[in-house]
Coordinates of C-alpha atoms and ligand atoms in Angstrom, one line a residue:
X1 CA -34.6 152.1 33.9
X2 CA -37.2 150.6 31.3
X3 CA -35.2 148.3 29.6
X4 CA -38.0 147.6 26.9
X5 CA -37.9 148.2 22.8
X6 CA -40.5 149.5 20.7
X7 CA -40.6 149.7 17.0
X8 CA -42.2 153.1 16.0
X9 CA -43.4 152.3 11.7
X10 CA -43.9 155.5 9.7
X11 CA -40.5 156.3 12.5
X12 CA -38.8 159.1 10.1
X13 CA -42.2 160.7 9.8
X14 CA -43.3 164.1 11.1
X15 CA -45.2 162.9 14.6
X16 CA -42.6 159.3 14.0
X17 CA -40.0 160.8 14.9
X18 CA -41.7 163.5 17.5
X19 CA -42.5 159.8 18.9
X20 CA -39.2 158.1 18.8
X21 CA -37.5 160.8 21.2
X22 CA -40.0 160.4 23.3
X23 CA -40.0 156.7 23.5
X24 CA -36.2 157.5 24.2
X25 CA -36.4 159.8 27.3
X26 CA -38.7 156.9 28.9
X27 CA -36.2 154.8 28.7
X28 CA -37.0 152.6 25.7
X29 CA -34.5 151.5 23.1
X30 CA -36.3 152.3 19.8
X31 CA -36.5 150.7 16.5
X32 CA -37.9 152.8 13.4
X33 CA -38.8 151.7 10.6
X34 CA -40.1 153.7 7.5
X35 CA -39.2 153.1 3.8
X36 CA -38.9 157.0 3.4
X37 CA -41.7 157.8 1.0
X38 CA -42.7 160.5 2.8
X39 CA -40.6 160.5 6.0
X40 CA -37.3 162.0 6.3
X41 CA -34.2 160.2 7.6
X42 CA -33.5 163.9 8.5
X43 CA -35.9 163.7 11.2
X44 CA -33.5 161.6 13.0
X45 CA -30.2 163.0 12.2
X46 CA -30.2 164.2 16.1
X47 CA -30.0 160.8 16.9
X48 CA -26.8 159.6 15.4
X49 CA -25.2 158.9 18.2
X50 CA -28.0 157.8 20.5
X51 CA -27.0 153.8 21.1
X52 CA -30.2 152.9 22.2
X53 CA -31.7 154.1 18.4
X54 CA -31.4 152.0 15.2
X55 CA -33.4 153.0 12.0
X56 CA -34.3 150.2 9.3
X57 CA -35.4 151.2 5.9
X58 CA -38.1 148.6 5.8
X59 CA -41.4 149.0 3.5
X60 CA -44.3 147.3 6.0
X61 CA -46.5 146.1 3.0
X62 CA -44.1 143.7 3.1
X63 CA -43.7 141.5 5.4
X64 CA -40.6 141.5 7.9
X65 CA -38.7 141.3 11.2
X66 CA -37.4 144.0 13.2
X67 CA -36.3 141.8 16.0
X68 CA -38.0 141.0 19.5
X69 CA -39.8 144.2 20.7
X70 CA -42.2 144.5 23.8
X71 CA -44.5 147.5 22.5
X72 CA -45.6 147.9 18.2
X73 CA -46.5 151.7 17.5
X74 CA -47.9 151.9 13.9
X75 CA -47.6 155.2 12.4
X76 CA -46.0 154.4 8.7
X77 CA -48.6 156.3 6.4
X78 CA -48.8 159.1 4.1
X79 CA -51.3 161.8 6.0
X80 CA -51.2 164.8 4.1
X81 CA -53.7 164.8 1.6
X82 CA -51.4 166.2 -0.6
X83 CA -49.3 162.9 0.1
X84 CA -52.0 160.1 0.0
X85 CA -53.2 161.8 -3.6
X86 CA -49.7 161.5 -4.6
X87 CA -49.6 157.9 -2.9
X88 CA -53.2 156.4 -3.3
X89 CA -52.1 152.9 -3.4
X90 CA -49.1 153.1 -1.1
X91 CA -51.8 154.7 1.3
X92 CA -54.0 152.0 0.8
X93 CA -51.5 149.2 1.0
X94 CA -49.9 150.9 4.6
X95 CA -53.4 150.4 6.0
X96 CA -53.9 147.5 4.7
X97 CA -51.3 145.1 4.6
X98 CA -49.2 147.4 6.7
X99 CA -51.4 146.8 9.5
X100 CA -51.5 143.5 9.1
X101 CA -47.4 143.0 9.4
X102 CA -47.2 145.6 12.1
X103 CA -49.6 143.1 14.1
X104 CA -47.6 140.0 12.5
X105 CA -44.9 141.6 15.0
X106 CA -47.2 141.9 17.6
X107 CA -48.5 139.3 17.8
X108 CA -45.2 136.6 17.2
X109 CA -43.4 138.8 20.4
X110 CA -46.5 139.3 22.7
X111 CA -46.3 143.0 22.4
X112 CA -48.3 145.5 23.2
X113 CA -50.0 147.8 19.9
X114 CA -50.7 151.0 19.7
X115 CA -51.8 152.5 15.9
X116 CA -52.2 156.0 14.4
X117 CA -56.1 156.5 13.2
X118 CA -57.5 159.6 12.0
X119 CA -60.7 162.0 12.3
X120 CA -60.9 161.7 8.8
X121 CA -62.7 158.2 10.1
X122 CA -65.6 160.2 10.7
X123 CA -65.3 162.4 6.8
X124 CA -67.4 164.7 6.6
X125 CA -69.1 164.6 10.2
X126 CA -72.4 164.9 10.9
X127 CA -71.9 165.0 14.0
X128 CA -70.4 167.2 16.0
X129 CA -67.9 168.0 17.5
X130 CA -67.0 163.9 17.2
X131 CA -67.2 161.3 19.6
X132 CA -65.5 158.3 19.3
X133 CA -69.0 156.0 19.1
X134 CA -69.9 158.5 15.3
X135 CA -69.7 156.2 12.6
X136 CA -69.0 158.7 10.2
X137 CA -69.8 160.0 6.9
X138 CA -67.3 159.2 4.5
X139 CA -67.4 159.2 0.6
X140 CA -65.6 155.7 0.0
X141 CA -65.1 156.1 -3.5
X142 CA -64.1 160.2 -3.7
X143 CA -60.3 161.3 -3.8
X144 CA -59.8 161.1 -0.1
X145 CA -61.0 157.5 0.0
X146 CA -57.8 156.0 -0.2
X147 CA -57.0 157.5 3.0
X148 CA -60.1 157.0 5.2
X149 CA -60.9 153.8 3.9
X150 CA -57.5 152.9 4.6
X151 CA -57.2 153.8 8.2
X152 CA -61.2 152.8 8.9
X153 CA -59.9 149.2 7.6
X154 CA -56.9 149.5 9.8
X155 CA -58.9 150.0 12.7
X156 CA -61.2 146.8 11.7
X157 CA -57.9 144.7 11.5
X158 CA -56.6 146.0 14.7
X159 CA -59.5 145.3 16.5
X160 CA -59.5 142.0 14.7
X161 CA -56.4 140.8 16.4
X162 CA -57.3 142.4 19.7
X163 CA -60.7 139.6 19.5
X164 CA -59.0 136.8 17.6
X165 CA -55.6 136.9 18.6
X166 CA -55.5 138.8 22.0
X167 CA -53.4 141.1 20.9
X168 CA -53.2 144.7 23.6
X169 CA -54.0 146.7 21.4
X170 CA -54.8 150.4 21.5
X171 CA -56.4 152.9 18.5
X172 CA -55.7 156.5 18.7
X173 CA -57.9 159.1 16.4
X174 CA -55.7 161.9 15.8
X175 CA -56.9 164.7 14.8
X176 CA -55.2 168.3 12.7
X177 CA -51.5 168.2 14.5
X178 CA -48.6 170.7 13.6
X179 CA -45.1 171.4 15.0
X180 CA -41.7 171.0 13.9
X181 CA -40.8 168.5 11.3
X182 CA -44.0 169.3 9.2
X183 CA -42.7 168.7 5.5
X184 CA -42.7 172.5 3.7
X185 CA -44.4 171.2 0.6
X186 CA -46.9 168.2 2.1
X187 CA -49.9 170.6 2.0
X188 CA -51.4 170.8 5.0
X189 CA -52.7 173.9 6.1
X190 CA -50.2 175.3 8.7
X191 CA -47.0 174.4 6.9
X192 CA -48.4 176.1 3.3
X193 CA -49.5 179.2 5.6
X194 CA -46.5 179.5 7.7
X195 CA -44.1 178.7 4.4
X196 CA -46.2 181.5 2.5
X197 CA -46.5 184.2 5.1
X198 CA -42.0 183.8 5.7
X199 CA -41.7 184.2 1.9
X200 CA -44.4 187.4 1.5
X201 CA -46.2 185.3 -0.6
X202 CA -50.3 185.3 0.0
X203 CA -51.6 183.2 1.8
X204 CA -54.5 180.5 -0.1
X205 CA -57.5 180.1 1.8
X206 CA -59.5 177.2 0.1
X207 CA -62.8 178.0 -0.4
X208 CA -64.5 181.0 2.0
X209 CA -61.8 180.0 4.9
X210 CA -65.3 178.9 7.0
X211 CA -64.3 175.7 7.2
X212 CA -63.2 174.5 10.9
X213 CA -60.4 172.3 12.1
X214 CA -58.7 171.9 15.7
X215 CA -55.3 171.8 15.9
X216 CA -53.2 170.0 18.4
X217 CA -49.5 171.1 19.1
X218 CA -46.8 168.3 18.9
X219 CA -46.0 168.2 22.7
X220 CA -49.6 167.6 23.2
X221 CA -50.2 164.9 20.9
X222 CA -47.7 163.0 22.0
X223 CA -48.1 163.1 25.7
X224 CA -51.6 162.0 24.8
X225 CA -50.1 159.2 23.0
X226 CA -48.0 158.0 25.7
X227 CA -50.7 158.1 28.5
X228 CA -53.1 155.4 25.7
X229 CA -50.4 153.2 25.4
X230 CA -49.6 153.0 29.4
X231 CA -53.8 152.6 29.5
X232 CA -55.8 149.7 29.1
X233 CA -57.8 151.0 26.7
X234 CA -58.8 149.2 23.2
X235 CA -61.6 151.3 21.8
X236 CA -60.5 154.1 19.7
X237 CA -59.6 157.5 21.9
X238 CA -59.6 161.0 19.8
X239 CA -56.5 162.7 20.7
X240 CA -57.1 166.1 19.7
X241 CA -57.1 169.6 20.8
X242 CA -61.0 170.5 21.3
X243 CA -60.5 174.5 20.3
X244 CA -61.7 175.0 16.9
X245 CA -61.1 177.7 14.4
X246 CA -62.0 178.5 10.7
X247 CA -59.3 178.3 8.6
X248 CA -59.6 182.0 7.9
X249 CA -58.5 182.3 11.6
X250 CA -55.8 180.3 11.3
X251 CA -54.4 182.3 8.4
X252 CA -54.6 186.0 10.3
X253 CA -53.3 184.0 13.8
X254 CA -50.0 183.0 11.4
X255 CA -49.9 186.5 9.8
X256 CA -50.0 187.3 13.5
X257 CA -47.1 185.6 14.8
X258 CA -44.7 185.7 11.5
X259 CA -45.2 189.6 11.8
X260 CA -46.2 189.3 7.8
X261 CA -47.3 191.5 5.7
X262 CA -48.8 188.5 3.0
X263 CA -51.9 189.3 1.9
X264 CA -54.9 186.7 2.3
X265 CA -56.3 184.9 -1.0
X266 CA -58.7 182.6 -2.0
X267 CA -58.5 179.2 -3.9
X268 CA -61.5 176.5 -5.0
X269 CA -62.1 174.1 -1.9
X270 CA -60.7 170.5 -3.0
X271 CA -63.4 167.9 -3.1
X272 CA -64.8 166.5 -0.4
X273 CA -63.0 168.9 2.3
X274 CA -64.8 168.7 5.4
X275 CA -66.5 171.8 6.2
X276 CA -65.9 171.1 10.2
X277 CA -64.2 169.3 12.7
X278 CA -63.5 169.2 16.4
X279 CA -62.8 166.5 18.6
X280 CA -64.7 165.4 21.8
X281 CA -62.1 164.4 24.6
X282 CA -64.4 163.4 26.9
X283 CA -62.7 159.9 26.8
X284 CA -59.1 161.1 26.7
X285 CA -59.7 163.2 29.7
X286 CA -61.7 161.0 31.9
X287 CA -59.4 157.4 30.6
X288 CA -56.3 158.9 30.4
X289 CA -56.4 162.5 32.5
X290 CA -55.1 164.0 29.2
X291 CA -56.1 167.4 27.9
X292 CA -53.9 169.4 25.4
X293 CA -52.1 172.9 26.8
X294 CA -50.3 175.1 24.0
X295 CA -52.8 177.6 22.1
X296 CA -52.6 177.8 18.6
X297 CA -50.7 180.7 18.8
X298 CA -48.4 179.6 21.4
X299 CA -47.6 176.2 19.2
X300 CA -47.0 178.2 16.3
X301 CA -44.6 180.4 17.7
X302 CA -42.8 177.4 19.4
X303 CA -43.0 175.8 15.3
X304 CA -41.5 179.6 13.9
X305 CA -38.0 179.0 14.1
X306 CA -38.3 175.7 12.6
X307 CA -40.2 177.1 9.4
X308 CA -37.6 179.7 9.4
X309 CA -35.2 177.4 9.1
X310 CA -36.8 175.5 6.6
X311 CA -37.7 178.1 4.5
X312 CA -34.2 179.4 4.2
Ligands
LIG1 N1 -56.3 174.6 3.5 C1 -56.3 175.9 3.0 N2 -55.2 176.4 2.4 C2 -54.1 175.6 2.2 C3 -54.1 174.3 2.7 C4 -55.2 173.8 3.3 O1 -57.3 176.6 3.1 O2 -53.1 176.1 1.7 C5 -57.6 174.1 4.1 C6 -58.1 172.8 3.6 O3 -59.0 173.0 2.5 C7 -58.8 172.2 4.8 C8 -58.0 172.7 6.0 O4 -57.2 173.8 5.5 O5 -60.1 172.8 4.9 C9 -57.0 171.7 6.6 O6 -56.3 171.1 5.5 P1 -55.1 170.1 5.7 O7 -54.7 169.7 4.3 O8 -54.1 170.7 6.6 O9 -55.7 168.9 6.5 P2 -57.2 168.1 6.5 O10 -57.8 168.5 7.8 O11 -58.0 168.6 5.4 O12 -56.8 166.7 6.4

């Protein structure tokens, strides 16, 4: 049995807590910590009773102490960009001088590191589909800023600590992920569609629907997580799921699945949306042996009963 404890940051949060349980079934006794901005301490009510589980309601940007731990996963942020607009600052401070306590911990108990980053590294790509060595194109003073800046610093400092420090550190670059525990009202694409196709209401497409993205299932994600931080890799890996649609497609495959009759409509594109992006695993799957398995379709109808319940 793996007798080792792990703070998850961001713990109550959507992919968190998707995170915490798994930490659990390998084993680890789990610490999360999230000051519940955006996460939901209902993510964890299923673990009540689990004795190797504590939460902390700790805000990162300052500093503090969860206790001796042998691995550091940093995942507080907001990440919808419903919820960084809402939160510019708080976004910008997680990256910032979240990072920089999440490694504080790291580095006082000689644990390992493993941090959330985000395709949004690489804005608008001009590249594509994205490898991890694309610098990106990002507008660092346009509304999404706050979030890409944020996480592009967070990977600096993170790699800053790996060089200066020693710290074992690992960067993955997630890319669109959806399941259950998605927040109803964060924004993001497959919560408004699915929310709006159970209530009859239409579904808004922003802009012509053209615009791609690739969208990784929970399980997927995770398992992709796990295998980096068991690997002895430092660079940043995208851990993503390759298949790309246009948002238009994504809005007919919910229709599909909810059996709605919602009607499609169409809404200005917020600034700065990125007309496309799709991840290259060429790393993940040679490094790691990882490559995701649930279709859209298939995830979404694993996420149904969930949204169901959600909706009310
Ligand atoms: N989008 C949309 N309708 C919505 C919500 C989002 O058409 O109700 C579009 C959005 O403009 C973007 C894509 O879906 O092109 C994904 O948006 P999301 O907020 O989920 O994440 P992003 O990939 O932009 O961070």
């Amino acid at each position: 049995m793996n007798r080792q404890r792990a703070l998850v940051t961001g713990g109550a949060g959507f992919l968190g807590s998707h995170l915490c349980d798994a930490l659990l079934a390998e084993g680890y006794s789990v610490v999360a910590a999230d000051n519940l901005l955006t996460g939901k301490r209902s993510n964890l009510d299923h673990l009540r009773n689990e004795t190797r589980f504590e939460f902390q309601e700790i805000d990162i940007t300052e500093p503090f102490d969860c206790g001796e731990v042998n691995y550091v996963f940093h995942f507080a942020s907001p990440a919808s960009p419903v919820d960084y607009a809402l939160h510019g600052i708080a976004t910008l401070k997680a990256g910032s001088q979240g990072t920089f306590h999440a490694l504080d911990i790291a580095h006082k108990y000689g644990a390992k590191y493993l941090v959330s980053s985000t395709s949004e590294c690489y804005g608008d790509p001009l590249e594509h589909p994205q490898k991890e060595t694309y610098w990106g194109n990002v507008n660092s003073i346009g509304p999404r800023s706050v979030y890409d800046e944020a996480k592009r610093f967070t990977e600096a400092v993170t790699m800053a600590y790996h060089r200066y420090h020693q710290v074992d550190t690992r960067i993955a670059r997630i890319f669109n992920t959806y399941g259950p525990r998605m927040q109803l009202n964060d924004g993001r694409v497959v919560p408004n569609f699915m929310k709006q196709a159970l209530r009859g209401e239409d579904l808004t497409v922003y802009g012509d629907g053209s615009q791609t993205r690739s969208f990784c299932y929970v399980s997927d994600e995770i398992d992709g997580f796990l295998r980096l931080a068991k690997s002895p890799e430092h660079g940043p890996v995208n851990i993503g799921n390759p298949t790309e649609f246009t948002i238009l497609e994504c809005a007919r495959c919910v229709l599909a699945v909810t059996g709605s009759k919602s009607k499609i409509c169409y809404e200005a594109l917020p600034q700065d949306d990125p007309k496309q992006r799709c991840p290259d695993i060429t790393k993940a799957r040679t490094r790691l042996g990882w490559e995701p398995k649930v279709e859209l379709e298939t995830g979404l109808r694993l996420s149904l009963d969930y949204f169901r319940k959600a909706v009310g």
